[in-house]
């Protein structure tokens, strides 16, 4: 009598994390100019008003969702700029004068 080994075909084979091959990721700047979000929000509002006047209610909702997303992105950008402005004044000083005594970094 021969015993057959059961195999599960629907279950993928998973290797432990330590034996998985590592992949390097390279991130590069796209080289595109900075986007004026205020202008994009204004344009999106105009598009949304047109979509509501001429299109279906679904087109109108999608257009206003786009306005909302762009407005949120603009708000987050402003918050990030405020956070940078309120950051540690010593950090700003050291960016301007890295050779100053206050900005020296010692490593063990």
mmCIF file of C-alpha atoms in Angstrom:
data_model
loop_
_atom_site.group_PDB
_atom_site.id
_atom_site.type_symbol
_atom_site.label_atom_id
_atom_site.label_comp_id
_atom_site.label_asym_id
_atom_site.label_seq_id
_atom_site.Cartn_x
_atom_site.Cartn_y
_atom_site.Cartn_z
ATOM 1 C CA UNK A 1 0.000 0.000 0.000
ATOM 2 C CA UNK A 2 1.424 3.332 -1.043
ATOM 3 C CA UNK A 3 0.703 6.506 0.902
ATOM 4 C CA UNK A 4 0.179 9.604 -1.181
ATOM 5 C CA UNK A 5 1.451 12.937 0.029
ATOM 6 C CA UNK A 6 -1.296 15.557 0.212
ATOM 7 C CA UNK A 7 -0.574 18.833 -1.470
ATOM 8 C CA UNK A 8 -2.542 22.036 -1.148
ATOM 9 C CA UNK A 9 -2.561 23.723 -4.512
ATOM 10 C CA UNK A 10 -4.438 26.837 -3.478
ATOM 11 C CA UNK A 11 -1.956 27.839 -0.800
ATOM 12 C CA UNK A 12 1.056 29.867 -1.993
ATOM 13 C CA UNK A 13 4.492 28.976 -0.770
ATOM 14 C CA UNK A 14 5.837 31.666 1.548
ATOM 15 C CA UNK A 15 9.457 31.888 2.538
ATOM 16 C CA UNK A 16 10.469 33.414 5.871
ATOM 17 C CA UNK A 17 11.461 37.084 5.682
ATOM 18 C CA UNK A 18 15.118 36.319 6.339
ATOM 19 C CA UNK A 19 15.420 34.191 3.196
ATOM 20 C CA UNK A 20 13.474 36.470 0.842
ATOM 21 C CA UNK A 21 15.602 38.350 -1.644
ATOM 22 C CA UNK A 22 15.880 42.056 -0.914
ATOM 23 C CA UNK A 23 15.015 44.584 -3.557
ATOM 24 C CA UNK A 24 16.646 47.963 -3.823
ATOM 25 C CA UNK A 25 14.405 50.935 -4.515
ATOM 26 C CA UNK A 26 15.735 54.087 -6.107
ATOM 27 C CA UNK A 27 13.690 57.263 -5.841
ATOM 28 C CA UNK A 28 14.496 60.173 -8.102
ATOM 29 C CA UNK A 29 13.028 63.623 -8.412
ATOM 30 C CA UNK A 30 10.833 63.950 -11.446
ATOM 31 C CA UNK A 31 12.267 67.295 -12.434
ATOM 32 C CA UNK A 32 8.814 68.788 -12.866
ATOM 33 C CA UNK A 33 8.189 72.310 -11.586
ATOM 34 C CA UNK A 34 6.305 72.896 -8.355
ATOM 35 C CA UNK A 35 2.548 72.757 -8.717
ATOM 36 C CA UNK A 36 0.455 75.781 -7.758
ATOM 37 C CA UNK A 37 -2.300 74.064 -5.805
ATOM 38 C CA UNK A 38 -4.300 77.273 -5.392
ATOM 39 C CA UNK A 39 -4.646 77.584 -9.165
ATOM 40 C CA UNK A 40 -5.529 73.901 -9.473
ATOM 41 C CA UNK A 41 -8.260 74.273 -6.821
ATOM 42 C CA UNK A 42 -9.722 77.274 -8.653
ATOM 43 C CA UNK A 43 -9.731 75.359 -11.937
ATOM 44 C CA UNK A 44 -11.306 72.320 -10.270
ATOM 45 C CA UNK A 45 -14.082 74.478 -8.779
ATOM 46 C CA UNK A 46 -14.867 75.887 -12.242
ATOM 47 C CA UNK A 47 -14.884 72.368 -13.691
ATOM 48 C CA UNK A 48 -17.153 71.155 -10.885
ATOM 49 C CA UNK A 49 -19.621 73.990 -11.457
ATOM 50 C CA UNK A 50 -19.710 73.159 -15.173
ATOM 51 C CA UNK A 51 -20.130 69.448 -14.443
ATOM 52 C CA UNK A 52 -23.062 70.158 -12.162
ATOM 53 C CA UNK A 53 -24.678 72.457 -14.719
ATOM 54 C CA UNK A 54 -24.235 70.158 -17.725
ATOM 55 C CA UNK A 55 -23.552 66.628 -16.465
ATOM 56 C CA UNK A 56 -25.187 63.991 -14.332
ATOM 57 C CA UNK A 57 -25.305 64.031 -10.566
ATOM 58 C CA UNK A 58 -22.543 61.418 -10.505
ATOM 59 C CA UNK A 59 -20.284 63.639 -12.648
ATOM 60 C CA UNK A 60 -21.026 66.520 -10.288
ATOM 61 C CA UNK A 61 -20.137 64.442 -7.212
ATOM 62 C CA UNK A 62 -16.886 63.246 -8.764
ATOM 63 C CA UNK A 63 -15.895 66.791 -9.693
ATOM 64 C CA UNK A 64 -16.542 68.079 -6.164
ATOM 65 C CA UNK A 65 -14.597 65.148 -4.723
ATOM 66 C CA UNK A 66 -11.652 66.304 -6.835
ATOM 67 C CA UNK A 67 -12.051 69.825 -5.438
ATOM 68 C CA UNK A 68 -12.083 68.421 -1.916
ATOM 69 C CA UNK A 69 -8.914 66.369 -2.496
ATOM 70 C CA UNK A 70 -7.052 69.320 -3.984
ATOM 71 C CA UNK A 71 -8.184 71.576 -1.141
ATOM 72 C CA UNK A 72 -6.941 69.057 1.404
ATOM 73 C CA UNK A 73 -3.579 68.833 -0.377
ATOM 74 C CA UNK A 74 -3.269 72.621 -0.353
ATOM 75 C CA UNK A 75 -4.133 72.705 3.347
ATOM 76 C CA UNK A 76 -1.541 70.040 4.150
ATOM 77 C CA UNK A 77 1.061 71.967 2.172
ATOM 78 C CA UNK A 78 0.298 75.119 4.182
ATOM 79 C CA UNK A 79 0.505 73.172 7.451
ATOM 80 C CA UNK A 80 3.887 71.757 6.440
ATOM 81 C CA UNK A 81 5.140 75.253 5.615
ATOM 82 C CA UNK A 82 3.966 76.497 9.034
ATOM 83 C CA UNK A 83 5.687 73.585 10.758
ATOM 84 C CA UNK A 84 8.907 74.445 8.955
ATOM 85 C CA UNK A 85 8.565 78.072 9.978
ATOM 86 C CA UNK A 86 8.001 77.113 13.616
ATOM 87 C CA UNK A 87 10.802 74.554 13.720
ATOM 88 C CA UNK A 88 13.839 74.857 15.971
ATOM 89 C CA UNK A 89 15.600 78.186 15.376
ATOM 90 C CA UNK A 90 18.965 76.540 16.080
ATOM 91 C CA UNK A 91 18.366 74.222 13.115
ATOM 92 C CA UNK A 92 17.822 77.206 10.838
ATOM 93 C CA UNK A 93 20.893 78.938 12.225
ATOM 94 C CA UNK A 94 23.009 75.849 11.650
ATOM 95 C CA UNK A 95 21.800 75.586 8.064
ATOM 96 C CA UNK A 96 23.081 79.104 7.461
ATOM 97 C CA UNK A 97 26.263 78.767 9.537
ATOM 98 C CA UNK A 98 27.311 75.094 9.735
ATOM 99 C CA UNK A 99 30.824 75.995 10.943
ATOM 100 C CA UNK A 100 29.593 77.793 14.065
ATOM 101 C CA UNK A 101 30.540 76.362 17.456
ATOM 102 C CA UNK A 102 26.884 75.829 18.365
ATOM 103 C CA UNK A 103 26.421 73.598 15.321
ATOM 104 C CA UNK A 104 29.278 71.161 15.825
ATOM 105 C CA UNK A 105 28.335 67.492 15.974
ATOM 106 C CA UNK A 106 30.519 65.057 17.859
ATOM 107 C CA UNK A 107 30.443 61.343 17.234
ATOM 108 C CA UNK A 108 31.675 58.675 19.625
#
